[in-house]
Short mmCIF file of C-alpha atoms in Angstrom, two decimals:
data_model
loop_
_atom_site.label_atom_id
_atom_site.label_comp_id
_atom_site.label_asym_id
_atom_site.label_seq_id
_atom_site.Cartn_x
_atom_site.Cartn_y
_atom_site.Cartn_z
CA MET A 1 116.36 99.50 58.99
CA THR A 2 115.29 102.55 56.96
CA PHE A 3 112.22 104.63 57.77
CA GLN A 4 109.84 106.51 55.49
CA SER A 5 106.86 108.60 56.55
CA LYS A 6 103.59 108.95 54.66
CA ARG A 7 100.12 110.28 55.42
CA ALA A 8 96.79 108.50 54.94
CA TRP A 9 93.31 110.01 54.66
CA ARG A 10 89.92 108.71 55.65
CA LEU A 11 88.02 107.84 52.46
CA GLN A 12 84.57 107.11 53.85
CA GLU A 13 82.58 107.18 57.06
CA PHE A 14 79.00 106.04 57.69
CA ALA A 15 76.69 105.05 60.54
CA ALA A 16 76.81 101.25 60.83
CA HIS A 17 74.81 100.49 63.99
CA GLY A 18 72.40 101.95 66.50
CA GLY A 19 75.12 101.73 69.15
CA ASN A 20 78.88 101.30 69.41
CA VAL A 21 80.55 99.25 66.66
CA ASN A 22 82.55 96.60 68.54
CA CYS A 23 84.08 94.53 65.73
CA LEU A 24 84.38 93.99 62.00
CA ALA A 25 85.70 91.36 59.61
CA LEU A 26 86.45 91.19 55.89
CA GLY A 27 85.47 88.20 53.79
CA PRO A 28 88.61 86.11 53.07
CA LYS A 29 87.59 85.07 49.57
CA LYS A 30 87.50 88.40 47.69
CA ALA A 31 87.71 90.98 50.50
CA ARG A 32 84.65 92.71 49.05
CA LEU A 33 82.29 91.73 51.86
CA MET A 34 82.43 93.19 55.38
CA ALA A 35 80.61 92.23 58.56
CA THR A 36 80.20 94.51 61.56
CA GLY A 37 78.91 93.75 65.04
CA GLY A 38 77.51 96.26 67.48
CA GLU A 39 76.04 96.95 70.88
CA ASP A 40 72.62 96.94 69.19
CA ARG A 41 72.95 93.10 69.08
CA LYS A 42 72.99 93.04 65.27
CA VAL A 43 75.41 91.74 62.66
CA ASN A 44 75.36 93.91 59.54
CA LEU A 45 76.82 92.92 56.17
CA TRP A 46 78.21 95.45 53.71
CA THR A 47 79.70 95.58 50.24
CA ILE A 48 83.00 97.43 50.40
CA GLY A 49 82.55 100.93 48.99
CA SER A 50 78.83 101.15 49.69
CA PRO A 51 77.42 102.89 52.81
CA THR A 52 74.16 100.92 52.56
CA VAL A 53 73.76 97.74 54.60
CA THR A 54 73.04 94.71 52.40
CA LEU A 55 71.84 92.40 55.16
CA SER A 56 71.10 92.79 58.86
CA LEU A 57 71.13 89.67 61.04
CA SER A 58 69.59 89.43 64.49
CA GLY A 59 69.17 86.76 67.13
CA HIS A 60 71.68 87.61 69.84
CA THR A 61 70.36 88.95 73.13
CA SER A 62 73.48 90.96 74.03
CA GLY A 63 76.09 93.06 72.25
CA ILE A 64 78.25 91.51 69.53
CA ASP A 65 81.94 91.32 70.50
CA CYS A 66 83.46 89.53 67.49
CA VAL A 67 82.50 88.42 63.97
CA GLY A 68 84.05 86.30 61.20
CA PHE A 69 83.46 84.58 57.86
CA ASP A 70 84.16 81.03 56.78
CA GLU A 71 86.55 80.50 53.85
CA SER A 72 83.72 80.26 51.28
CA GLU A 73 81.92 83.36 52.61
CA GLU A 74 78.75 81.26 52.80
CA HIS A 75 78.49 81.70 56.57
CA VAL A 76 79.10 84.47 59.07
CA VAL A 77 79.61 83.83 62.78
CA ALA A 78 79.23 86.19 65.72
CA GLY A 79 80.08 85.91 69.40
CA SER A 80 78.27 87.95 72.02
CA ALA A 81 78.80 89.37 75.49
CA SER A 82 76.61 86.58 76.89
CA GLY A 83 79.09 83.91 75.76
CA THR A 84 76.82 82.62 72.98
CA ILE A 85 77.93 82.04 69.38
CA LYS A 86 75.55 82.12 66.41
CA LEU A 87 76.26 80.94 62.87
CA TRP A 88 74.20 82.26 59.96
CA ASN A 89 73.79 81.06 56.38
CA ILE A 90 74.21 84.32 54.46
CA ASP A 91 72.10 83.43 51.39
CA LYS A 92 69.17 82.27 53.52
CA ALA A 93 69.72 84.89 56.24
CA GLN A 94 69.01 82.16 58.79
CA VAL A 95 70.67 81.02 62.01
CA VAL A 96 71.94 77.48 61.41
CA ARG A 97 73.75 76.92 64.72
CA THR A 98 73.68 78.36 68.22
CA LEU A 99 76.71 77.29 70.28
CA SER A 100 76.73 77.66 74.05
CA GLY A 101 79.36 76.75 76.61
CA HIS A 102 81.54 79.75 77.35
CA LYS A 103 80.89 81.49 80.66
CA ALA A 104 81.82 85.02 79.59
CA ASN A 105 82.16 87.30 76.54
CA ILE A 106 83.35 85.76 73.28
CA SER A 107 86.57 87.60 72.44
CA ALA A 108 87.96 85.67 69.43
CA LEU A 109 86.68 83.45 66.61
CA ALA A 110 88.35 81.57 63.75
CA PHE A 111 87.21 79.05 61.14
CA HIS A 112 89.38 76.08 60.26
CA THR A 113 90.97 76.42 56.82
CA TYR A 114 89.64 73.10 55.50
CA GLY A 115 87.23 71.38 57.86
CA LYS A 116 83.87 72.45 59.24
CA PHE A 117 85.42 73.49 62.53
CA LEU A 118 85.28 76.71 64.50
CA ALA A 119 87.51 77.86 67.36
CA SER A 120 86.38 80.38 69.95
CA GLY A 121 88.14 82.23 72.75
CA SER A 122 86.58 83.97 75.71
CA LEU A 123 87.05 86.16 78.74
CA ASP A 124 86.64 82.90 80.69
CA THR A 125 90.27 82.15 79.56
CA ASN A 126 89.23 79.00 77.66
CA VAL A 127 89.43 78.06 73.99
CA ARG A 128 86.74 75.79 72.56
CA LEU A 129 86.74 73.78 69.34
CA TRP A 130 83.35 73.24 67.70
CA ASP A 131 82.08 71.05 64.87
CA THR A 132 79.72 73.40 62.99
CA ARG A 133 77.84 70.42 61.54
CA ARG A 134 76.42 69.69 64.97
CA GLN A 135 75.72 71.65 68.13
CA GLY A 136 78.54 70.39 70.27
CA CYS A 137 81.97 71.31 71.61
CA ILE A 138 84.67 68.84 70.57
CA TYR A 139 87.29 69.99 73.05
CA THR A 140 88.04 72.75 75.57
CA TYR A 141 91.62 73.99 75.76
CA LYS A 142 92.59 75.30 79.20
CA GLY A 143 95.85 76.83 80.37
CA HIS A 144 95.83 80.59 79.79
CA GLY A 145 95.70 82.89 82.80
CA GLY A 146 93.78 85.72 81.13
CA ARG A 147 91.22 86.46 78.46
CA ILE A 148 91.82 85.08 74.98
CA ASN A 149 92.44 88.08 72.73
CA CYS A 150 93.19 86.31 69.46
CA LEU A 151 93.45 82.89 67.86
CA LYS A 152 94.26 81.39 64.46
CA PHE A 153 94.46 77.98 62.86
CA SER A 154 97.80 77.27 61.23
CA PRO A 155 97.74 77.26 57.39
CA ASP A 156 98.06 73.45 57.34
CA GLY A 157 95.20 73.14 59.82
CA LYS A 158 97.19 71.12 62.37
CA TRP A 159 97.53 73.73 65.13
CA ILE A 160 95.56 76.39 66.96
CA VAL A 161 97.64 79.35 68.11
CA THR A 162 96.19 81.53 70.86
CA GLY A 163 97.22 84.88 72.31
CA SER A 164 96.10 85.97 75.76
CA GLU A 165 95.95 88.94 78.08
CA ASP A 166 98.39 86.97 80.26
CA GLY A 167 101.13 87.90 77.75
CA THR A 168 101.67 84.39 76.37
CA VAL A 169 101.16 82.71 73.01
CA LYS A 170 100.32 79.01 73.07
CA MET A 171 100.44 76.54 70.17
CA TRP A 172 98.02 73.62 70.53
CA ASP A 173 98.21 70.42 68.51
CA LEU A 174 94.75 69.49 67.21
CA GLY A 175 95.61 65.81 67.14
CA THR A 176 96.75 65.51 70.77
CA SER A 177 94.98 68.61 72.18
CA LYS A 178 98.22 69.49 73.99
CA VAL A 179 100.42 72.58 74.06
CA ILE A 180 103.45 71.99 71.84
CA GLN A 181 105.04 75.40 72.32
CA GLU A 182 104.59 78.50 74.46
CA PHE A 183 106.07 81.95 73.82
CA LYS A 184 106.45 84.16 76.90
CA GLN A 185 108.62 87.03 75.70
CA HIS A 186 105.89 89.68 75.48
CA SER A 187 105.67 91.83 78.60
CA ALA A 188 101.94 92.61 78.26
CA GLY A 189 98.81 91.12 76.74
CA VAL A 190 99.03 89.64 73.23
CA SER A 191 96.38 91.39 71.13
CA CYS A 192 96.86 89.88 67.65
CA LEU A 193 98.76 87.26 65.69
CA GLU A 194 99.24 86.34 62.04
CA PHE A 195 100.86 83.54 60.05
CA HIS A 196 103.10 84.46 57.13
CA PRO A 197 101.37 83.36 53.89
CA CYS A 198 104.51 81.75 52.42
CA GLU A 199 107.09 81.23 55.17
CA PHE A 200 107.07 79.20 58.39
CA LEU A 201 106.81 82.41 60.40
CA LEU A 202 104.43 83.80 63.02
CA ALA A 203 104.02 87.46 63.96
CA THR A 204 102.47 88.56 67.27
CA GLY A 205 101.43 92.05 68.37
CA SER A 206 101.07 93.15 71.96
CA SER A 207 100.06 95.85 74.40
CA ASP A 208 103.78 96.08 75.17
CA LYS A 209 103.84 98.15 71.92
CA THR A 210 105.98 95.69 69.93
CA VAL A 211 105.58 93.10 67.18
CA LYS A 212 107.60 89.91 67.52
CA PHE A 213 108.47 87.40 64.79
CA TRP A 214 108.87 83.68 65.50
CA ASP A 215 110.49 80.92 63.45
CA LEU A 216 108.01 78.02 63.53
CA GLU A 217 110.63 75.42 62.62
CA THR A 218 112.96 76.21 65.52
CA PHE A 219 110.43 78.14 67.68
CA ASP A 220 113.06 80.85 68.10
CA LEU A 221 112.37 84.56 68.38
CA VAL A 222 113.62 86.02 65.09
CA SER A 223 113.22 89.74 65.76
CA THR A 224 111.30 92.41 67.64
CA THR A 225 110.22 95.80 66.34
CA SER A 226 111.01 99.01 68.17
CA CYS A 227 108.31 100.17 70.57
CA GLU A 228 105.34 102.07 69.19
CA ALA A 229 103.91 105.03 71.07
CA LYS A 230 100.76 103.03 71.85
CA PRO A 231 99.74 99.34 72.07
CA ILE A 232 99.51 97.24 68.90
CA ARG A 233 95.90 96.56 68.02
CA GLN A 234 96.10 94.58 64.78
CA ILE A 235 98.60 93.09 62.35
CA VAL A 236 98.20 91.54 58.90
CA TYR A 237 100.52 90.38 56.12
CA ASP A 238 99.97 91.41 52.55
CA PRO A 239 98.93 88.42 50.35
CA LYS A 240 102.47 87.81 49.07
CA GLY A 241 104.09 88.19 52.48
CA ASP A 242 106.36 91.03 51.37
CA ALA A 243 105.21 93.33 54.16
CA LEU A 244 103.46 93.32 57.50
CA PHE A 245 100.94 96.03 58.39
CA SER A 246 100.90 96.93 62.09
CA GLY A 247 98.10 99.14 63.41
CA ALA A 248 98.10 101.07 66.68
CA GLU A 249 95.53 103.60 67.90
CA ASP A 250 96.71 106.48 65.75
CA SER A 251 99.31 105.05 63.36
CA LEU A 252 99.94 102.35 60.81
CA ARG A 253 103.41 100.94 60.21
CA VAL A 254 104.32 98.86 57.18
CA TYR A 255 107.32 96.60 57.73
CA GLY A 256 109.10 95.33 54.61
CA TRP A 257 111.69 92.57 54.53
CA GLU A 258 113.90 92.90 51.43
CA PRO A 259 115.45 95.33 51.95
CA ALA A 260 114.51 95.78 55.61
CA GLU A 261 112.51 98.97 55.96
CA CYS A 262 109.61 100.45 57.87
CA THR A 263 107.12 102.85 56.32
CA ILE A 264 105.27 104.88 58.96
CA VAL A 265 101.77 105.88 57.84
CA SER A 266 100.15 108.44 60.12
CA VAL A 267 96.37 108.36 60.27
CA SER A 268 94.44 111.60 59.72
CA SER A 269 90.75 112.22 60.33
CA GLY A 270 90.64 114.59 57.38
CA GLU A 271 89.57 113.73 53.84
CA LYS A 272 91.75 113.90 50.77
#
């Protein structure tokens, strides 16, 4: 594997909330809309490139721990420290659903690719599946031994994949509500996961400072990156799947596949 080093600069900074900013999400449709959640109990919506909030949504009684958009960007969802989830219609700026059932902070949220379903993970170690057309939990998935740090629906919508502080990744079949595969090779909490947009491949990032790649046809471990200096916080594939971006506290690595290479982008607080 070849290595290249580049430097990145901060382009913009602005005050987003009246307290700590706990989470953010980009709209999946055009990536021009951003939602942020803060300790001030608000969800703020932004147009990328503008420092002015376009819409501020309230209703939660505790800090916002995670946010997300549905595929159409018609709705935004937020989970709070109280374990409550609220779903807003963006055009009407109205709460359309309040979902209760978790017993601790909401730590992960994901919309189903096709159906009107929402998955949530919590510090209570459980994953819940909700039908957003009604105020009810369809199923509760139990089995992790630590907080749920991340979850995703598979691209075909048949599985939920969850990553936990217990260091495991579980794949749940939506039809049977059972675990069909479990990956235990990480040595610390799993912080993020991402499906390849074109291949039957899953990437997982962990506090053990590595990213692992899994073949979803054989469920084999394909490869593991060398250790970062600090835990992996987030990973994402580019739209074509040619590269994976891996973010740690103070660095960004870009892993390419053909030819195999890693571009190390150091993060600077200065401006270009």
